[in-house]
Amino acid sequence: MKNLKDDQKIKRLSEALRINLKRRKSKNKKETCEKIMKNKTTKLAVILILSAMLISCGKKTERVGYFLSKEKLDTIKINQTSEQSLLNALGEPTTKSSFGPKIYYYMEHQYEQVAFFYPKLKEQKIVAIELDAKDIIKKVTIYGSKDANVLNYDSDQIMIKGNQIGVLEQFASNIGKFSSKAQKGSAN
């Protein structure tokens, strides 16, 4: 009988050991899977951040103004095309001359920006179309970035002190602005 009890004890112990080993294996597998997932998640986050940084470093080109292709400009004939035909073909100009001969200006600028740096002017095109007294196109001139004149402004500033009010002037100007009616109304 003692042998039977010992055999049962051994069976129970071996069963408990097997269950414990299974638990340990599954726990180790679970921990290993969690570590692997954590590493994969970290790697994915790093890859996404680096990708976003690289994408933002790309060149960005922006066009501002009219895009006048050669085909559109070829539709305009000197001494033949009227003002209305011009407006139908190209649309309203960017600006018109204020004085002197009637000139329509169509402007286009192309900027290129890399990452977060300040955008640089890559290309500039200004088409000046002069009209005669009968509103027929007289002259078409195309200006590029080489034709531009860079203006250097004087960095000195001129202060005009005529509009500055001193303390004494401010005090004197406030006399009589506050009436007793306003003070009584605020007390109620």
PDB file of C-alpha atoms in Angstrom:
ATOM      1  CA  MET A   1       0.000   0.000   0.000  1.00  0.00           C
ATOM      2  CA  LYS A   2       2.856   2.219   0.743  1.00  0.00           C
ATOM      3  CA  ASN A   3       4.046   1.696  -2.804  1.00  0.00           C
ATOM      4  CA  LEU A   4       0.638   2.694  -4.139  1.00  0.00           C
ATOM      5  CA  LYS A   5       0.613   5.884  -2.102  1.00  0.00           C
ATOM      6  CA  ASP A   6       4.175   6.644  -3.174  1.00  0.00           C
ATOM      7  CA  ASP A   7       3.247   6.043  -6.818  1.00  0.00           C
ATOM      8  CA  GLN A   8       0.270   8.394  -6.497  1.00  0.00           C
ATOM      9  CA  LYS A   9       2.460  11.023  -4.883  1.00  0.00           C
ATOM     10  CA  ILE A  10       5.008  10.649  -7.661  1.00  0.00           C
ATOM     11  CA  LYS A  11       2.247  10.958 -10.289  1.00  0.00           C
ATOM     12  CA  ARG A  12       0.850  14.066  -8.602  1.00  0.00           C
ATOM     13  CA  LEU A  13       4.326  15.578  -8.301  1.00  0.00           C
ATOM     14  CA  SER A  14       5.164  14.796 -11.913  1.00  0.00           C
ATOM     15  CA  GLU A  15       1.802  16.260 -13.012  1.00  0.00           C
ATOM     16  CA  ALA A  16       2.429  19.397 -10.941  1.00  0.00           C
ATOM     17  CA  LEU A  17       5.930  19.685 -12.461  1.00  0.00           C
ATOM     18  CA  ARG A  18       4.529  19.301 -15.985  1.00  0.00           C
ATOM     19  CA  ILE A  19       1.895  22.000 -15.335  1.00  0.00           C
ATOM     20  CA  ASN A  20       4.517  24.274 -13.800  1.00  0.00           C
ATOM     21  CA  LEU A  21       6.814  23.765 -16.808  1.00  0.00           C
ATOM     22  CA  LYS A  22       3.949  24.531 -19.197  1.00  0.00           C
ATOM     23  CA  ARG A  23       3.163  27.696 -17.233  1.00  0.00           C
ATOM     24  CA  ARG A  24       6.812  28.750 -17.307  1.00  0.00           C
ATOM     25  CA  LYS A  25       7.102  28.067 -21.021  1.00  0.00           C
ATOM     26  CA  SER A  26       3.936  29.989 -21.802  1.00  0.00           C
ATOM     27  CA  LYS A  27       5.027  32.811 -19.491  1.00  0.00           C
ATOM     28  CA  ASN A  28       8.466  32.918 -21.149  1.00  0.00           C
ATOM     29  CA  LYS A  29       6.814  32.832 -24.582  1.00  0.00           C
ATOM     30  CA  LYS A  30       4.477  35.620 -23.538  1.00  0.00           C
ATOM     31  CA  GLU A  31       7.361  37.729 -22.179  1.00  0.00           C
ATOM     32  CA  THR A  32       9.421  37.007 -25.288  1.00  0.00           C
ATOM     33  CA  CYS A  33       6.486  37.956 -27.536  1.00  0.00           C
ATOM     34  CA  GLU A  34       5.961  41.158 -25.544  1.00  0.00           C
ATOM     35  CA  LYS A  35       9.664  42.036 -25.852  1.00  0.00           C
ATOM     36  CA  ILE A  36       9.612  41.334 -29.586  1.00  0.00           C
ATOM     37  CA  MET A  37       6.455  43.420 -30.044  1.00  0.00           C
ATOM     38  CA  LYS A  38       7.951  46.227 -27.980  1.00  0.00           C
ATOM     39  CA  ASN A  39      11.113  46.156 -30.100  1.00  0.00           C
ATOM     40  CA  LYS A  40       9.085  46.074 -33.328  1.00  0.00           C
ATOM     41  CA  THR A  41       6.905  48.948 -32.159  1.00  0.00           C
ATOM     42  CA  THR A  42       9.970  50.988 -31.223  1.00  0.00           C
ATOM     43  CA  LYS A  43      11.610  50.258 -34.581  1.00  0.00           C
ATOM     44  CA  LEU A  44       8.414  51.161 -36.430  1.00  0.00           C
ATOM     45  CA  ALA A  45       8.137  54.446 -34.522  1.00  0.00           C
ATOM     46  CA  VAL A  46      11.768  55.306 -35.308  1.00  0.00           C
ATOM     47  CA  ILE A  47      11.267  54.448 -38.988  1.00  0.00           C
ATOM     48  CA  LEU A  48       8.111  56.587 -39.182  1.00  0.00           C
ATOM     49  CA  ILE A  49       9.828  59.556 -37.524  1.00  0.00           C
ATOM     50  CA  LEU A  50      12.867  59.291 -39.799  1.00  0.00           C
ATOM     51  CA  SER A  51      10.632  58.937 -42.852  1.00  0.00           C
ATOM     52  CA  ALA A  52       8.669  62.030 -41.878  1.00  0.00           C
ATOM     53  CA  MET A  53      11.902  63.954 -41.415  1.00  0.00           C
ATOM     54  CA  LEU A  54      13.218  62.832 -44.807  1.00  0.00           C
ATOM     55  CA  ILE A  55       9.962  63.669 -46.552  1.00  0.00           C
ATOM     56  CA  SER A  56       9.979  67.163 -45.085  1.00  0.00           C
ATOM     57  CA  CYS A  57      13.500  67.660 -46.438  1.00  0.00           C
ATOM     58  CA  GLY A  58      12.298  67.321 -50.003  1.00  0.00           C
ATOM     59  CA  LYS A  59      12.074  70.195 -52.452  1.00  0.00           C
ATOM     60  CA  LYS A  60       8.801  72.046 -52.636  1.00  0.00           C
ATOM     61  CA  THR A  61       8.110  74.119 -55.749  1.00  0.00           C
ATOM     62  CA  GLU A  62       5.415  76.773 -55.704  1.00  0.00           C
ATOM     63  CA  ARG A  63       4.156  78.890 -58.584  1.00  0.00           C
ATOM     64  CA  VAL A  64       2.585  82.260 -57.898  1.00  0.00           C
ATOM     65  CA  GLY A  65       0.775  84.359 -60.484  1.00  0.00           C
ATOM     66  CA  TYR A  66      -0.093  83.579 -64.089  1.00  0.00           C
ATOM     67  CA  PHE A  67       1.374  80.651 -65.960  1.00  0.00           C
ATOM     68  CA  LEU A  68       1.615  81.957 -69.500  1.00  0.00           C
ATOM     69  CA  SER A  69       2.712  79.182 -71.806  1.00  0.00           C
ATOM     70  CA  LYS A  70       4.276  79.813 -75.203  1.00  0.00           C
ATOM     71  CA  GLU A  71       1.063  78.625 -76.867  1.00  0.00           C
ATOM     72  CA  LYS A  72      -1.019  81.250 -75.041  1.00  0.00           C
ATOM     73  CA  LEU A  73       1.456  83.980 -75.891  1.00  0.00           C
ATOM     74  CA  ASP A  74       1.491  82.902 -79.541  1.00  0.00           C
ATOM     75  CA  THR A  75      -2.257  83.625 -79.787  1.00  0.00           C
ATOM     76  CA  ILE A  76      -1.482  87.319 -79.280  1.00  0.00           C
ATOM     77  CA  LYS A  77      -0.621  89.108 -82.535  1.00  0.00           C
ATOM     78  CA  ILE A  78       0.920  92.572 -82.539  1.00  0.00           C
ATOM     79  CA  ASN A  79      -1.176  95.207 -84.390  1.00  0.00           C
ATOM     80  CA  GLN A  80      -4.035  92.651 -84.716  1.00  0.00           C
ATOM     81  CA  THR A  81      -5.283  91.471 -81.313  1.00  0.00           C
ATOM     82  CA  SER A  82      -7.712  93.762 -79.493  1.00  0.00           C
ATOM     83  CA  GLU A  83      -7.875  94.416 -75.782  1.00  0.00           C
ATOM     84  CA  GLN A  84     -11.026  92.292 -75.418  1.00  0.00           C
ATOM     85  CA  SER A  85      -9.418  89.352 -77.271  1.00  0.00           C
ATOM     86  CA  LEU A  86      -6.385  89.691 -75.013  1.00  0.00           C
ATOM     87  CA  LEU A  87      -8.537  89.594 -71.875  1.00  0.00           C
ATOM     88  CA  ASN A  88     -10.464  86.594 -73.235  1.00  0.00           C
ATOM     89  CA  ALA A  89      -7.247  84.701 -74.003  1.00  0.00           C
ATOM     90  CA  LEU A  90      -5.170  85.531 -70.910  1.00  0.00           C
ATOM     91  CA  GLY A  91      -7.648  86.835 -68.354  1.00  0.00           C
ATOM     92  CA  GLU A  92      -7.315  89.926 -66.182  1.00  0.00           C
ATOM     93  CA  PRO A  93      -3.703  91.109 -65.767  1.00  0.00           C
ATOM     94  CA  THR A  94      -1.849  91.090 -62.468  1.00  0.00           C
ATOM     95  CA  THR A  95      -1.573  94.860 -62.641  1.00  0.00           C
ATOM     96  CA  LYS A  96      -2.157  97.718 -65.083  1.00  0.00           C
ATOM     97  CA  SER A  97      -0.128 100.868 -65.640  1.00  0.00           C
ATOM     98  CA  SER A  98      -1.432 103.872 -63.717  1.00  0.00           C
ATOM     99  CA  PHE A  99      -0.084 106.571 -66.002  1.00  0.00           C
ATOM    100  CA  GLY A 100       1.526 106.848 -69.407  1.00  0.00           C
ATOM    101  CA  PRO A 101       0.713 104.303 -72.108  1.00  0.00           C
ATOM    102  CA  LYS A 102      -1.810 101.564 -71.329  1.00  0.00           C
ATOM    103  CA  ILE A 103       0.243  98.514 -70.300  1.00  0.00           C
ATOM    104  CA  TYR A 104      -1.010  95.216 -68.863  1.00  0.00           C
ATOM    105  CA  TYR A 105       1.437  93.226 -66.734  1.00  0.00           C
ATOM    106  CA  TYR A 106       1.122  89.454 -66.264  1.00  0.00           C
ATOM    107  CA  MET A 107       3.523  88.199 -63.577  1.00  0.00           C
ATOM    108  CA  GLU A 108       4.685  84.723 -62.648  1.00  0.00           C
ATOM    109  CA  HIS A 109       7.112  83.701 -59.916  1.00  0.00           C
ATOM    110  CA  GLN A 110       8.393  80.223 -59.150  1.00  0.00           C
ATOM    111  CA  TYR A 111       9.825  79.547 -55.693  1.00  0.00           C
ATOM    112  CA  GLU A 112      11.706  76.505 -54.470  1.00  0.00           C
ATOM    113  CA  GLN A 113      11.972  75.585 -50.798  1.00  0.00           C
ATOM    114  CA  VAL A 114      14.085  72.837 -49.268  1.00  0.00           C
ATOM    115  CA  ALA A 115      12.968  71.612 -45.823  1.00  0.00           C
ATOM    116  CA  PHE A 116      12.440  74.513 -43.456  1.00  0.00           C
ATOM    117  CA  PHE A 117      14.778  76.958 -45.207  1.00  0.00           C
ATOM    118  CA  TYR A 118      13.549  80.247 -46.642  1.00  0.00           C
ATOM    119  CA  PRO A 119      12.139  79.815 -50.185  1.00  0.00           C
ATOM    120  CA  LYS A 120      14.364  81.000 -53.032  1.00  0.00           C
ATOM    121  CA  LEU A 121      13.159  82.628 -56.224  1.00  0.00           C
ATOM    122  CA  LYS A 122      13.924  80.107 -58.956  1.00  0.00           C
ATOM    123  CA  GLU A 123      12.275  81.740 -61.949  1.00  0.00           C
ATOM    124  CA  GLN A 124      10.511  85.009 -62.639  1.00  0.00           C
ATOM    125  CA  LYS A 125       8.622  86.041 -65.727  1.00  0.00           C
ATOM    126  CA  ILE A 126       6.801  89.304 -66.375  1.00  0.00           C
ATOM    127  CA  VAL A 127       4.948  89.846 -69.638  1.00  0.00           C
ATOM    128  CA  ALA A 128       4.246  93.513 -70.406  1.00  0.00           C
ATOM    129  CA  ILE A 129       1.649  94.066 -73.115  1.00  0.00           C
ATOM    130  CA  GLU A 130       1.344  97.651 -74.354  1.00  0.00           C
ATOM    131  CA  LEU A 131      -1.832  98.850 -76.051  1.00  0.00           C
ATOM    132  CA  ASP A 132      -2.191 101.807 -78.410  1.00  0.00           C
ATOM    133  CA  ALA A 133      -4.910 104.495 -78.386  1.00  0.00           C
ATOM    134  CA  LYS A 134      -7.326 102.181 -80.281  1.00  0.00           C
ATOM    135  CA  ASP A 135      -6.819  99.383 -77.682  1.00  0.00           C
ATOM    136  CA  ILE A 136      -4.895  97.189 -80.136  1.00  0.00           C
ATOM    137  CA  ILE A 137      -1.741  95.414 -78.952  1.00  0.00           C
ATOM    138  CA  LYS A 138       1.255  97.516 -79.889  1.00  0.00           C
ATOM    139  CA  LYS A 139       4.142  95.753 -78.130  1.00  0.00           C
ATOM    140  CA  VAL A 140       4.789  92.580 -76.083  1.00  0.00           C
ATOM    141  CA  THR A 141       7.858  92.475 -73.832  1.00  0.00           C
ATOM    142  CA  ILE A 142       8.926  89.518 -71.704  1.00  0.00           C
ATOM    143  CA  TYR A 143      11.151  90.163 -68.696  1.00  0.00           C
ATOM    144  CA  GLY A 144      12.993  87.415 -66.839  1.00  0.00           C
ATOM    145  CA  SER A 145      14.861  87.275 -63.556  1.00  0.00           C
ATOM    146  CA  LYS A 146      18.004  88.539 -65.306  1.00  0.00           C
ATOM    147  CA  ASP A 147      16.203  91.776 -66.132  1.00  0.00           C
ATOM    148  CA  ALA A 148      15.312  92.530 -62.512  1.00  0.00           C
ATOM    149  CA  ASN A 149      17.063  95.337 -60.674  1.00  0.00           C
ATOM    150  CA  VAL A 150      17.849  94.688 -57.032  1.00  0.00           C
ATOM    151  CA  LEU A 151      17.162  97.748 -54.923  1.00  0.00           C
ATOM    152  CA  ASN A 152      19.255  98.379 -51.842  1.00  0.00           C
ATOM    153  CA  TYR A 153      17.355 100.307 -49.236  1.00  0.00           C
ATOM    154  CA  ASP A 154      19.050 102.623 -46.779  1.00  0.00           C
ATOM    155  CA  SER A 155      19.039 101.047 -43.335  1.00  0.00           C
ATOM    156  CA  ASP A 156      18.951 104.416 -41.537  1.00  0.00           C
ATOM    157  CA  GLN A 157      15.565 105.348 -40.129  1.00  0.00           C
ATOM    158  CA  ILE A 158      14.085 108.787 -39.876  1.00  0.00           C
ATOM    159  CA  MET A 159      11.944 109.401 -36.815  1.00  0.00           C
ATOM    160  CA  ILE A 160       9.191 111.986 -37.137  1.00  0.00           C
ATOM    161  CA  LYS A 161       8.471 113.360 -33.692  1.00  0.00           C
ATOM    162  CA  GLY A 162       5.482 115.530 -34.586  1.00  0.00           C
ATOM    163  CA  ASN A 163       2.873 113.012 -33.464  1.00  0.00           C
ATOM    164  CA  GLN A 164       4.413 112.004 -30.143  1.00  0.00           C
ATOM    165  CA  ILE A 165       2.545 113.319 -27.096  1.00  0.00           C
ATOM    166  CA  GLY A 166       4.445 114.085 -23.924  1.00  0.00           C
ATOM    167  CA  VAL A 167       3.244 113.419 -20.361  1.00  0.00           C
ATOM    168  CA  LEU A 168       2.250 117.052 -19.745  1.00  0.00           C
ATOM    169  CA  GLU A 169       0.254 117.224 -23.009  1.00  0.00           C
ATOM    170  CA  GLN A 170      -1.475 113.955 -22.193  1.00  0.00           C
ATOM    171  CA  PHE A 171      -2.416 115.197 -18.698  1.00  0.00           C
ATOM    172  CA  ALA A 172      -3.742 118.504 -20.037  1.00  0.00           C
ATOM    173  CA  SER A 173      -5.787 116.783 -22.754  1.00  0.00           C
ATOM    174  CA  ASN A 174      -7.542 114.586 -20.142  1.00  0.00           C
ATOM    175  CA  ILE A 175      -8.823 117.552 -18.139  1.00  0.00           C
ATOM    176  CA  GLY A 176     -12.570 117.859 -18.616  1.00  0.00           C
ATOM    177  CA  LYS A 177     -13.012 114.437 -20.227  1.00  0.00           C
ATOM    178  CA  PHE A 178     -14.306 112.917 -17.021  1.00  0.00           C
ATOM    179  CA  SER A 179     -17.668 114.377 -15.988  1.00  0.00           C
ATOM    180  CA  SER A 180     -19.401 114.076 -12.656  1.00  0.00           C
ATOM    181  CA  LYS A 181     -22.361 112.273 -14.311  1.00  0.00           C
ATOM    182  CA  ALA A 182     -20.074 109.428 -15.357  1.00  0.00           C
ATOM    183  CA  GLN A 183     -18.726 109.117 -11.832  1.00  0.00           C
ATOM    184  CA  LYS A 184     -22.261 109.094 -10.308  1.00  0.00           C
ATOM    185  CA  GLY A 185     -23.410 106.440 -12.793  1.00  0.00           C
ATOM    186  CA  SER A 186     -20.567 104.110 -11.851  1.00  0.00           C
ATOM    187  CA  ALA A 187     -21.295 104.496  -8.121  1.00  0.00           C
ATOM    188  CA  ASN A 188     -24.917 103.269  -8.469  1.00  0.00           C
TER     189      ASN A 188
END
